[in-house]
Short mmCIF file of C-alpha atoms in Angstrom, two decimals:
data_model
loop_
_atom_site.label_atom_id
_atom_site.label_comp_id
_atom_site.label_asym_id
_atom_site.label_seq_id
_atom_site.Cartn_x
_atom_site.Cartn_y
_atom_site.Cartn_z
CA MET A 7 124.32 132.46 -49.13
CA THR A 8 125.46 130.68 -51.76
CA LEU A 9 123.03 129.31 -54.40
CA LEU A 10 125.17 127.56 -57.04
CA SER A 11 128.49 126.34 -56.53
CA VAL A 12 130.40 124.85 -59.36
CA GLN A 13 133.31 122.85 -58.53
CA ASP A 14 136.27 121.23 -60.90
CA LEU A 15 133.52 121.12 -63.33
CA LYS A 16 135.00 118.97 -66.73
CA LEU A 17 133.65 118.14 -69.90
CA GLU A 18 135.25 115.94 -72.52
CA TYR A 19 133.53 115.28 -76.13
CA ASP A 20 134.87 113.45 -78.84
CA GLY A 21 138.66 113.44 -77.42
CA ARG A 22 138.29 116.99 -77.14
CA ILE A 23 138.59 119.20 -73.59
CA ILE A 24 135.68 121.47 -73.77
CA LEU A 25 135.96 122.29 -69.90
CA ASP A 26 138.77 122.06 -67.99
CA GLY A 27 138.07 122.17 -64.38
CA VAL A 28 135.67 125.49 -63.83
CA SER A 29 134.74 126.46 -60.54
CA PHE A 30 133.28 129.27 -59.01
CA ASP A 31 130.06 130.04 -56.77
CA LEU A 32 127.14 132.47 -57.49
CA ALA A 33 125.64 133.79 -54.40
CA GLN A 34 122.01 134.44 -54.08
CA GLY A 35 121.08 137.77 -55.68
CA GLU A 36 124.49 137.94 -57.42
CA LEU A 37 124.75 138.97 -61.07
CA LYS A 38 127.95 136.94 -62.44
CA VAL A 39 129.07 137.44 -66.28
CA ILE A 40 131.19 134.87 -67.66
CA MET A 41 133.25 136.16 -70.57
CA GLY A 42 135.45 134.79 -73.46
CA PRO A 43 135.71 134.47 -77.06
CA SER A 44 133.64 132.07 -78.95
CA GLY A 45 134.33 128.38 -78.48
CA SER A 46 135.77 128.79 -74.77
CA GLY A 47 132.81 126.52 -73.57
CA LYS A 48 130.74 129.18 -72.14
CA SER A 49 127.62 127.80 -73.39
CA THR A 50 128.46 124.38 -72.81
CA LEU A 51 129.20 125.36 -69.09
CA LEU A 52 125.72 126.70 -68.85
CA ARG A 53 124.06 123.58 -70.50
CA CYS A 54 126.22 121.77 -68.01
CA LEU A 55 124.50 123.61 -64.96
CA ASN A 56 121.01 122.33 -66.15
CA ARG A 57 121.70 119.04 -67.53
CA LEU A 58 121.13 119.58 -71.11
CA ALA A 59 124.81 118.63 -71.60
CA THR A 60 126.44 115.82 -69.49
CA PRO A 61 129.79 116.68 -67.72
CA THR A 62 132.47 113.94 -67.39
CA GLY A 63 133.66 115.40 -64.09
CA GLY A 64 133.28 117.79 -61.31
CA ARG A 65 130.40 119.23 -58.86
CA VAL A 66 127.55 121.05 -58.87
CA VAL A 67 125.76 121.78 -56.08
CA PHE A 68 122.56 123.83 -56.88
CA GLU A 69 120.30 125.05 -53.78
CA GLY A 70 121.97 122.70 -51.42
CA ARG A 71 121.52 119.44 -53.68
CA ASP A 72 124.09 117.84 -55.86
CA VAL A 73 122.31 118.23 -59.52
CA LEU A 74 125.17 115.70 -61.25
CA GLY A 75 124.42 112.71 -59.19
CA PRO A 76 122.20 109.97 -60.05
CA GLY A 77 118.79 110.00 -58.95
CA VAL A 78 118.15 113.58 -59.62
CA ASP A 79 114.92 114.85 -61.20
CA GLU A 80 116.35 116.51 -64.10
CA ARG A 81 112.93 118.22 -65.31
CA ALA A 82 112.29 119.50 -61.77
CA LEU A 83 116.01 121.00 -62.03
CA ARG A 84 115.23 122.89 -65.25
CA GLN A 85 112.13 124.28 -63.86
CA ARG A 86 114.08 126.12 -60.97
CA ILE A 87 116.25 127.49 -63.84
CA GLY A 88 115.59 130.32 -66.43
CA PHE A 89 116.97 129.96 -69.36
CA VAL A 90 117.14 132.89 -71.69
CA PHE A 91 118.71 131.67 -75.02
CA GLN A 92 121.14 133.32 -77.62
CA ASN A 93 118.14 133.99 -80.31
CA PHE A 94 115.59 134.16 -77.67
CA ALA A 95 113.88 130.70 -78.82
CA LEU A 96 110.44 132.01 -78.64
CA TYR A 97 107.90 129.14 -79.50
CA ARG A 98 106.93 130.68 -83.16
CA HIS A 99 103.27 129.35 -83.27
CA LEU A 100 102.44 131.06 -79.93
CA THR A 101 101.51 134.76 -79.14
CA ALA A 102 104.00 136.40 -76.59
CA LEU A 103 101.27 135.56 -74.06
CA GLN A 104 101.02 132.15 -74.66
CA ASN A 105 104.74 131.56 -74.83
CA VAL A 106 104.78 132.52 -71.06
CA THR A 107 101.83 130.53 -70.14
CA LEU A 108 102.50 127.07 -71.88
CA ALA A 109 105.06 125.95 -69.15
CA LEU A 110 102.39 127.55 -66.42
CA ARG A 111 99.94 125.57 -67.83
CA HIS A 112 101.48 122.44 -68.74
CA LEU A 113 103.85 121.80 -66.20
CA ARG A 114 102.26 123.88 -63.01
CA ARG A 115 99.07 122.67 -64.27
CA MET A 116 97.78 126.29 -63.52
CA PRO A 117 94.04 127.25 -64.58
CA ALA A 118 94.23 129.23 -67.78
CA ALA A 119 92.72 132.33 -66.21
CA GLU A 120 95.58 132.40 -63.28
CA ALA A 121 98.40 131.72 -65.88
CA ASP A 122 97.21 134.66 -67.87
CA GLU A 123 97.25 136.71 -65.06
CA ARG A 124 100.58 135.78 -63.70
CA ALA A 125 102.13 135.76 -67.42
CA LEU A 126 100.54 139.18 -68.10
CA ARG A 127 102.32 140.65 -64.98
CA GLN A 128 105.67 139.25 -66.06
CA LEU A 129 105.27 140.73 -69.44
CA ALA A 130 104.57 144.06 -67.81
CA ARG A 131 107.30 143.73 -65.73
CA MET A 132 109.42 143.31 -68.97
CA ASP A 133 107.11 146.40 -70.56
CA MET A 134 105.97 144.13 -72.78
CA GLN A 135 102.06 143.86 -71.75
CA ALA A 136 100.89 145.88 -75.03
CA HIS A 137 102.39 143.02 -77.38
CA ALA A 138 101.03 139.91 -75.27
CA HIS A 139 98.74 139.05 -78.20
CA LYS A 140 101.35 139.44 -80.98
CA TYR A 141 103.45 136.57 -82.28
CA PRO A 142 107.03 136.19 -82.34
CA ALA A 143 107.57 137.23 -86.05
CA GLN A 144 105.69 140.55 -85.46
CA LEU A 145 108.12 141.59 -82.60
CA SER A 146 111.81 143.28 -83.04
CA GLY A 147 114.78 141.16 -81.81
CA GLY A 148 114.79 143.43 -78.84
CA GLN A 149 111.16 143.08 -77.85
CA LYS A 150 111.48 138.90 -78.27
CA GLN A 151 114.09 139.11 -75.86
CA ARG A 152 111.80 140.60 -73.04
CA VAL A 153 109.22 138.12 -73.71
CA ALA A 154 111.85 135.41 -73.44
CA ILE A 155 112.73 137.02 -70.13
CA ALA A 156 109.25 136.92 -69.03
CA ARG A 157 108.94 133.20 -69.71
CA ALA A 158 111.97 132.47 -67.91
CA LEU A 159 110.72 134.74 -64.89
CA ALA A 160 106.92 133.52 -64.81
CA MET A 161 108.13 130.26 -63.79
CA ASP A 162 109.71 131.99 -60.23
CA PRO A 163 113.05 130.59 -61.22
CA ALA A 164 115.90 130.73 -58.43
CA VAL A 165 118.50 132.01 -60.93
CA LEU A 166 118.37 133.13 -64.44
CA PHE A 167 120.80 132.29 -66.99
CA PHE A 168 121.55 134.25 -70.35
CA ASP A 169 123.33 132.69 -73.04
CA GLU A 170 125.02 135.39 -74.99
CA PRO A 171 121.74 137.98 -74.80
CA THR A 172 123.26 140.51 -76.89
CA SER A 173 124.87 138.53 -79.79
CA ALA A 174 121.73 138.83 -82.07
CA LEU A 175 120.91 142.60 -81.15
CA ASP A 176 122.02 145.57 -82.35
CA PRO A 177 124.20 148.15 -80.05
CA LEU A 178 121.15 150.07 -78.91
CA MET A 179 119.28 147.03 -77.94
CA SER A 180 121.97 145.55 -76.28
CA ARG A 181 121.77 148.64 -73.94
CA GLU A 182 118.11 147.71 -73.57
CA VAL A 183 119.61 144.57 -72.15
CA VAL A 184 121.96 145.97 -69.72
CA ASN A 185 118.87 148.15 -68.54
CA ILE A 186 117.26 144.82 -68.16
CA LEU A 187 119.86 143.13 -65.75
CA HIS A 188 120.36 146.26 -64.04
CA GLN A 189 116.85 145.95 -63.24
CA LEU A 190 116.71 142.36 -62.05
CA ARG A 191 119.77 142.67 -60.47
CA ASP A 192 117.78 145.28 -58.17
CA GLU A 193 115.36 143.13 -57.62
CA ARG A 194 117.53 140.64 -55.97
CA VAL A 195 117.07 138.13 -59.20
CA SER A 196 120.14 135.76 -59.36
CA MET A 197 121.71 135.55 -62.51
CA LEU A 198 124.25 133.79 -64.60
CA CYS A 199 125.29 135.42 -68.07
CA VAL A 200 127.54 134.20 -70.52
CA THR A 201 129.16 136.65 -73.41
CA HIS A 202 131.34 137.78 -75.72
CA ASP A 203 130.37 141.07 -75.54
CA LEU A 204 132.71 143.22 -73.52
CA TYR A 205 130.28 145.93 -73.56
CA LEU A 206 127.91 143.64 -71.64
CA ALA A 207 130.56 141.97 -69.44
CA ARG A 208 131.65 145.76 -68.39
CA ALA A 209 128.05 147.39 -68.52
CA ALA A 210 126.25 144.62 -66.56
CA GLY A 211 128.62 145.49 -63.08
CA GLY A 212 128.85 142.14 -61.75
CA ARG A 213 131.75 140.06 -61.07
CA VAL A 214 133.42 138.74 -64.35
CA MET A 215 135.20 135.82 -64.83
CA PHE A 216 137.11 135.08 -67.92
CA LEU A 217 137.14 131.95 -69.41
CA ASP A 218 139.03 130.67 -72.03
CA GLU A 219 140.28 126.79 -73.48
CA GLY A 220 137.76 125.42 -71.05
CA ARG A 221 139.23 127.53 -68.01
CA ILE A 222 138.72 130.08 -65.84
CA HIS A 223 142.04 132.38 -66.33
CA ALA A 224 140.71 135.45 -64.36
CA GLU A 225 138.28 136.73 -62.33
CA GLY A 226 137.07 140.07 -60.43
CA GLU A 227 135.10 143.15 -60.22
CA VAL A 228 135.20 144.96 -63.90
CA ASP A 229 137.52 147.62 -62.97
CA GLU A 230 140.15 144.61 -61.74
CA LEU A 231 139.58 142.93 -64.76
CA PHE A 232 139.70 145.21 -67.32
CA GLY A 233 142.25 147.58 -65.33
CA PRO A 234 145.88 148.15 -65.81
CA ASN A 235 146.66 145.15 -64.36
CA ALA A 236 144.32 142.99 -66.46
CA ASP A 237 145.45 139.13 -66.86
CA PRO A 238 147.47 138.93 -70.25
CA ARG A 239 144.81 136.59 -72.01
CA VAL A 240 142.05 139.00 -70.99
CA ARG A 241 144.10 142.04 -72.66
CA ALA A 242 144.58 139.96 -75.89
CA PHE A 243 141.06 138.87 -75.80
CA PHE A 244 139.99 142.93 -75.33
CA HIS A 245 142.44 144.40 -77.79
CA GLN A 246 141.14 141.59 -80.81
CA GLU A 247 137.59 142.50 -79.94
CA LEU A 248 138.57 145.87 -80.18
CA ARG A 249 139.97 145.59 -83.31
CA GLN A 250 137.17 143.42 -84.96
CA ALA A 251 134.88 146.53 -83.56
CA GLN A 252 136.98 148.94 -85.25
CA THR A 253 137.81 147.32 -88.35
CA ALA A 254 134.10 145.55 -88.70
CA GLN A 255 132.43 148.51 -90.55
CA PRO A 256 134.73 148.91 -93.40
CA ILE A 257 134.91 145.65 -93.91
CA ASP A 258 130.82 145.23 -94.15
CA ALA A 259 130.53 147.84 -96.44
CA ALA A 260 133.15 146.68 -98.94
CA GLN A 261 131.54 143.35 -99.16
CA PRO A 262 128.73 143.89 -101.28
CA MET A 263 131.02 145.27 -104.10
CA ASP A 264 133.45 142.45 -103.69
CA GLN A 265 130.61 140.26 -104.37
CA ALA A 266 129.22 142.20 -107.51
CA GLN A 267 133.15 141.84 -108.98
CA PRO A 268 132.63 139.43 -111.87
CA ALA A 269 133.89 135.92 -110.49
CA GLY A 270 134.46 134.61 -114.01
CA PRO A 271 133.60 135.07 -117.72
CA SER A 272 129.84 133.26 -117.41
CA GLY A 273 128.64 135.29 -114.16
CA PRO A 274 127.87 138.75 -115.64
CA ALA A 275 126.61 137.37 -118.25
CA GLY A 276 124.43 135.03 -116.85
CA LEU A 277 123.03 137.75 -114.94
CA ALA A 278 122.53 140.04 -117.53
CA GLU A 279 120.31 137.54 -118.98
CA ARG A 280 118.01 137.20 -116.50
CA MET B 29 75.06 111.32 -122.80
CA ALA B 30 71.30 112.14 -121.58
CA SER B 31 70.32 108.48 -122.03
CA PHE B 32 73.46 107.54 -119.54
CA LEU B 33 72.35 110.26 -117.14
CA ALA B 34 68.84 108.75 -116.97
CA LEU B 35 70.46 105.28 -116.57
CA MET B 36 72.07 106.66 -113.58
CA LEU B 37 69.05 108.08 -112.42
CA GLU B 38 67.47 104.48 -112.52
CA TYR B 39 69.75 103.08 -111.19
CA TRP B 40 70.52 105.81 -108.28
CA PRO B 41 70.48 103.70 -104.91
CA GLN B 42 73.75 101.98 -106.67
CA VAL B 43 75.24 104.97 -107.67
CA LEU B 44 74.54 106.92 -104.32
CA SER B 45 75.71 103.56 -102.46
CA GLY B 46 79.35 103.87 -104.55
CA LEU B 47 79.57 107.09 -103.74
CA GLY B 48 78.87 106.77 -100.20
CA ASN B 49 81.43 104.05 -100.00
CA THR B 50 83.87 105.92 -102.03
CA LEU B 51 83.76 108.77 -99.27
CA LEU B 52 83.66 106.62 -96.48
CA LEU B 53 86.82 104.89 -97.54
CA ALA B 54 88.60 108.02 -98.47
CA ALA B 55 87.54 109.74 -95.19
CA VAL B 56 88.82 106.72 -92.88
CA ILE B 57 92.19 106.36 -94.56
CA SER B 58 92.69 110.07 -94.29
CA VAL B 59 92.11 109.72 -90.55
CA THR B 60 93.96 106.92 -90.06
CA GLY B 61 96.57 108.01 -92.44
CA LEU B 62 97.50 111.00 -90.41
CA ALA B 63 97.29 109.43 -87.32
CA GLY B 64 99.42 106.85 -88.36
CA GLY B 65 101.74 109.12 -90.16
CA VAL B 66 101.96 111.25 -86.71
CA VAL B 67 102.98 107.93 -84.80
CA VAL B 68 105.53 107.08 -87.49
CA PHE B 69 107.07 110.48 -87.56
CA TYR B 70 107.15 110.57 -83.66
CA LEU B 71 108.92 107.32 -83.49
CA ALA B 72 111.19 108.43 -86.04
CA ILE B 73 112.69 111.37 -84.43
CA SER B 74 112.64 110.32 -80.82
CA GLY B 75 114.57 107.27 -79.54
CA GLY B 76 117.99 105.88 -80.80
CA PRO B 77 119.56 105.26 -84.14
CA LEU B 78 117.75 101.81 -84.35
CA ARG B 79 114.46 103.02 -84.11
CA ARG B 80 115.10 105.83 -86.35
CA ARG B 81 116.46 102.96 -88.98
CA LEU B 82 113.39 101.03 -88.44
CA THR B 83 110.92 103.76 -89.09
CA GLU B 84 112.83 104.92 -92.26
CA GLY B 85 112.89 101.46 -93.29
CA TYR B 86 109.00 101.57 -92.86
CA ILE B 87 108.24 104.41 -94.78
CA SER B 88 110.84 103.78 -97.58
CA PHE B 89 109.22 100.24 -98.04
CA PHE B 90 105.81 101.52 -98.21
CA ILE B 91 106.56 104.37 -100.52
CA GLY B 92 108.33 102.27 -102.67
CA THR B 93 105.83 99.42 -103.05
CA PRO B 94 102.91 99.82 -105.30
CA LEU B 95 99.76 99.95 -103.01
CA ILE B 96 97.95 97.39 -105.39
CA VAL B 97 100.65 94.96 -104.76
CA LEU B 98 99.59 95.40 -101.19
CA LEU B 99 96.04 95.13 -101.49
CA PHE B 100 96.45 92.07 -103.75
CA LEU B 101 98.60 90.61 -101.15
CA MET B 102 96.00 90.80 -98.41
CA TYR B 103 93.38 90.41 -100.16
CA TYR B 104 93.78 86.77 -102.53
CA GLY B 105 97.11 86.36 -101.01
CA LEU B 106 96.20 85.77 -97.01
CA PRO B 107 93.17 83.62 -97.93
CA GLN B 108 95.94 80.94 -99.13
CA TRP B 109 96.79 81.10 -95.09
CA GLY B 110 93.41 81.00 -94.03
CA LEU B 111 93.02 84.53 -93.31
CA LYS B 112 89.91 86.26 -95.37
CA LEU B 113 89.68 89.56 -94.61
CA THR B 114 86.73 92.15 -96.39
CA PRO B 115 87.56 94.38 -99.03
CA PHE B 116 86.88 97.18 -97.07
CA THR B 117 89.12 96.14 -94.21
CA VAL B 118 91.64 95.61 -96.63
CA ALA B 119 91.63 98.50 -98.21
CA VAL B 120 91.79 100.41 -94.69
CA ILE B 121 94.63 98.38 -93.86
CA GLY B 122 96.61 98.87 -97.06
CA PHE B 123 95.86 102.19 -97.67
CA THR B 124 96.77 103.34 -94.12
CA LEU B 125 100.21 101.56 -94.12
CA ASN B 126 100.50 103.59 -97.23
CA VAL B 127 99.38 106.94 -96.75
CA ALA B 128 101.11 106.93 -93.06
CA ALA B 129 104.34 106.08 -94.84
CA TYR B 130 103.50 109.73 -97.26
CA ASN B 131 102.33 111.51 -94.20
CA ALA B 132 105.19 110.62 -91.98
CA ARG B 133 107.74 111.88 -94.66
CA TYR B 134 106.06 115.29 -95.04
CA LEU B 135 106.06 115.72 -91.28
CA MET B 136 109.83 114.68 -91.31
CA THR B 137 110.62 117.42 -93.99
CA ALA B 138 108.72 119.85 -92.12
CA PHE B 139 110.71 118.90 -88.56
CA ARG B 140 113.75 119.78 -90.40
CA GLY B 141 112.50 123.49 -90.87
CA LEU B 142 112.37 123.95 -86.97
CA ASP B 143 114.55 126.15 -85.10
CA PRO B 144 116.48 123.45 -82.93
CA ASP B 145 117.09 125.93 -80.11
CA GLU B 146 113.01 126.27 -79.86
CA LEU B 147 113.25 122.47 -79.20
CA GLN B 148 116.10 123.19 -76.74
CA ALA B 149 114.28 125.83 -74.96
CA ALA B 150 111.63 123.80 -74.16
CA ARG B 151 113.45 120.89 -72.76
CA ALA B 152 115.30 123.95 -70.76
CA GLN B 153 111.93 124.81 -69.70
CA GLY B 154 111.50 121.48 -68.06
CA PHE B 155 109.43 119.81 -70.64
CA SER B 156 109.22 116.29 -71.18
CA ASP B 157 109.92 114.50 -74.55
CA LEU B 158 106.82 113.58 -75.34
CA GLN B 159 105.80 117.13 -74.09
CA VAL B 160 107.91 118.94 -76.21
CA PHE B 161 106.74 116.42 -79.07
CA GLN B 162 102.93 117.81 -78.31
CA LEU B 163 103.41 121.30 -77.50
CA VAL B 164 106.27 122.60 -79.82
CA ILE B 165 107.08 120.20 -82.57
CA LEU B 166 103.28 118.64 -83.85
CA PRO B 167 101.69 122.23 -83.81
CA GLN B 168 104.27 123.46 -86.07
CA VAL B 169 104.97 120.53 -88.12
CA MET B 170 101.39 119.83 -88.67
CA ARG B 171 100.79 123.77 -89.64
CA LEU B 172 103.79 123.79 -92.15
CA SER B 173 102.46 120.34 -93.73
CA VAL B 174 99.16 121.78 -94.14
CA PRO B 175 99.40 121.38 -98.26
CA ALA B 176 100.83 118.43 -98.28
CA LEU B 177 98.30 116.81 -95.97
CA THR B 178 95.68 118.23 -97.92
CA ASN B 179 97.20 117.19 -100.89
CA GLN B 180 97.27 113.66 -99.43
CA VAL B 181 93.71 114.06 -98.68
CA ILE B 182 93.03 114.52 -102.21
CA LEU B 183 95.09 111.63 -103.39
CA ASN B 184 93.29 109.49 -101.00
CA LEU B 185 89.93 110.61 -102.37
CA LYS B 186 91.16 109.62 -106.02
CA ASP B 187 93.34 106.71 -105.08
CA SER B 188 90.26 104.74 -103.63
CA SER B 189 89.06 103.94 -106.72
CA ILE B 190 91.85 101.24 -107.19
CA ALA B 191 89.46 99.36 -103.93
CA PHE B 192 87.45 98.58 -106.85
CA LEU B 193 89.92 95.97 -108.09
CA ILE B 194 89.60 94.05 -104.72
CA GLN B 195 85.73 93.81 -105.09
CA TYR B 196 85.08 96.94 -102.66
CA ALA B 197 81.60 98.49 -104.46
CA GLU B 198 83.08 101.91 -104.33
CA PHE B 199 81.79 104.83 -106.91
CA PHE B 200 84.18 103.81 -109.75
CA ALA B 201 82.69 100.09 -109.53
CA GLN B 202 79.03 101.13 -109.67
CA MET B 203 79.85 103.14 -112.69
CA GLN B 204 81.85 100.14 -114.06
CA ASP B 205 78.79 98.16 -113.59
CA LEU B 206 76.64 100.54 -115.45
CA ALA B 207 79.01 101.11 -118.35
CA ILE B 208 78.81 97.56 -118.80
CA ARG B 209 74.78 96.89 -118.60
CA SER B 210 74.66 99.93 -121.00
CA PHE B 211 77.63 99.48 -123.21
CA ARG B 212 77.92 103.29 -122.83
CA PHE B 213 81.85 103.04 -121.54
CA LEU B 214 82.66 106.57 -122.65
CA ASP B 215 79.82 108.26 -121.27
CA ALA B 216 80.40 106.64 -117.97
CA TYR B 217 83.75 107.43 -117.33
CA LEU B 218 83.53 111.02 -118.50
CA VAL B 219 80.46 111.09 -115.81
CA ALA B 220 83.15 109.11 -113.24
CA GLY B 221 86.03 111.65 -113.96
CA ALA B 222 83.21 114.80 -113.52
CA VAL B 223 82.14 113.55 -110.50
CA TYR B 224 85.95 113.20 -108.81
CA LEU B 225 86.71 116.01 -110.02
CA ALA B 226 83.68 118.12 -108.42
CA LEU B 227 84.77 115.91 -105.16
CA VAL B 228 88.21 117.08 -105.26
CA SER B 229 87.22 120.45 -105.82
CA VAL B 230 85.47 120.63 -102.51
CA VAL B 231 88.58 119.07 -100.67
CA VAL B 232 90.69 122.18 -102.37
CA VAL B 233 88.63 124.63 -101.39
CA ALA B 234 88.63 123.20 -97.73
CA ALA B 235 92.37 122.87 -98.04
CA ARG B 236 92.89 126.42 -98.77
CA TRP B 237 90.67 127.73 -96.17
CA LEU B 238 92.93 125.32 -94.06
CA GLU B 239 95.95 126.52 -95.12
CA ARG B 240 94.93 130.56 -94.64
CA ARG B 241 93.56 129.42 -90.99
CA TYR B 242 96.43 127.94 -89.72
CA VAL B 243 99.43 129.51 -91.75
CA LEU B 244 102.29 129.71 -89.11
CA PRO B 245 103.20 133.26 -87.92
CA GLY B 246 106.02 134.72 -90.19
CA VAL B 247 105.99 132.08 -92.40
CA ARG B 248 105.41 133.13 -96.18
CA ARG B 249 102.87 130.94 -97.94
CA ALA B 250 103.86 129.91 -101.39
CA ARG B 251 101.89 131.77 -104.06
#
């Protein structure tokens, strides 16, 4: 059953074309990955689907309803879509538990005890119950990610959106994210994941769409998309990402030394005085 | 000095009522100034560019105008239009307009330090703009602004003394009265200064406690 159907979605902003006719479907319980370079319009695409951004053309049908038309209750729509942000975006004045209960309390009007119980269940699902009373500042990146997912899941959404879930994490943590995606996929949670992380796109195991310059250029199973008959754009992206991954380390290591080079006669002298 | 203190004891009901009036005015304008500041802050960050410009204009106007001008305008100026207000009313209105502008500025400064993604996350969860303000923005900017806001309370306490110039019988006015009666100006002003210092010290202690209690987790306090 189709949960979400995107048809010819367009977005122009300031005379620039951000989305140039994107179409795809997401079935109930499916995990789909939208991969593409930075600036390809991936994150904007997600934001159009829950109306954080306003597309200039096309149609989005979610749970059988056109969500772009007038008279759509934006806030009700957003409550059906769990959104996990790139840098987790936890409310830093609230504990992990309070982060999860905030929407339950104030949008669902749930009594405190019931909201706590439900939030703790979601935190346990993400293996975070031991950290329920910690503040975001006391959690690691991966732990924040899990709280953010628990926060999204607590509202019982029809679909989870992930916006670059690994970009703020180290490689080990990225593997954790893949494990979580697999766990949720096995629980038949519908998911749409946007990423420029090749590792994530391949390891997630869903169908992958390649988005570039506001268009989907290729779509398929992981093996087709990355196989020998890959689309030239995908291959170019693949090679570029690979090259970056290989060169990233030496460049980073060299940076502090470069910065230590005297910029001018006053540079080192000024430092020495202090 | 000893004889002046004896004089203060003699006139203790007058001194005490002055002290009470000072504390009353400072307390009232601290509350109304904070409430006004929150309202101005909300108007400034929600709504369109016109409203933003209007609130920005309000803030600049009241920060840029000496409070004494505003007080005199209302107390000595308005009666010419037939509107006569009590000193207390004038002081509360004048101070509130002024203090609200300062507080709004503090809150806006703190607002710039918030993570925009957090606000977007709240909207993505389905919260209304007012809920985002109440549940995410306000609790954070208030906590980030505790040092500035409590400092404003200290200023309110000290600056309330200028209400003396519009015939409000606050503490400094009473001390001035005693000074004139006894010709002990030096003693009177020294005692007045010491009393303000003592009152401010109490607020400072309370402010430090508030800062410790409400520091935002993960935000390092300036030491």
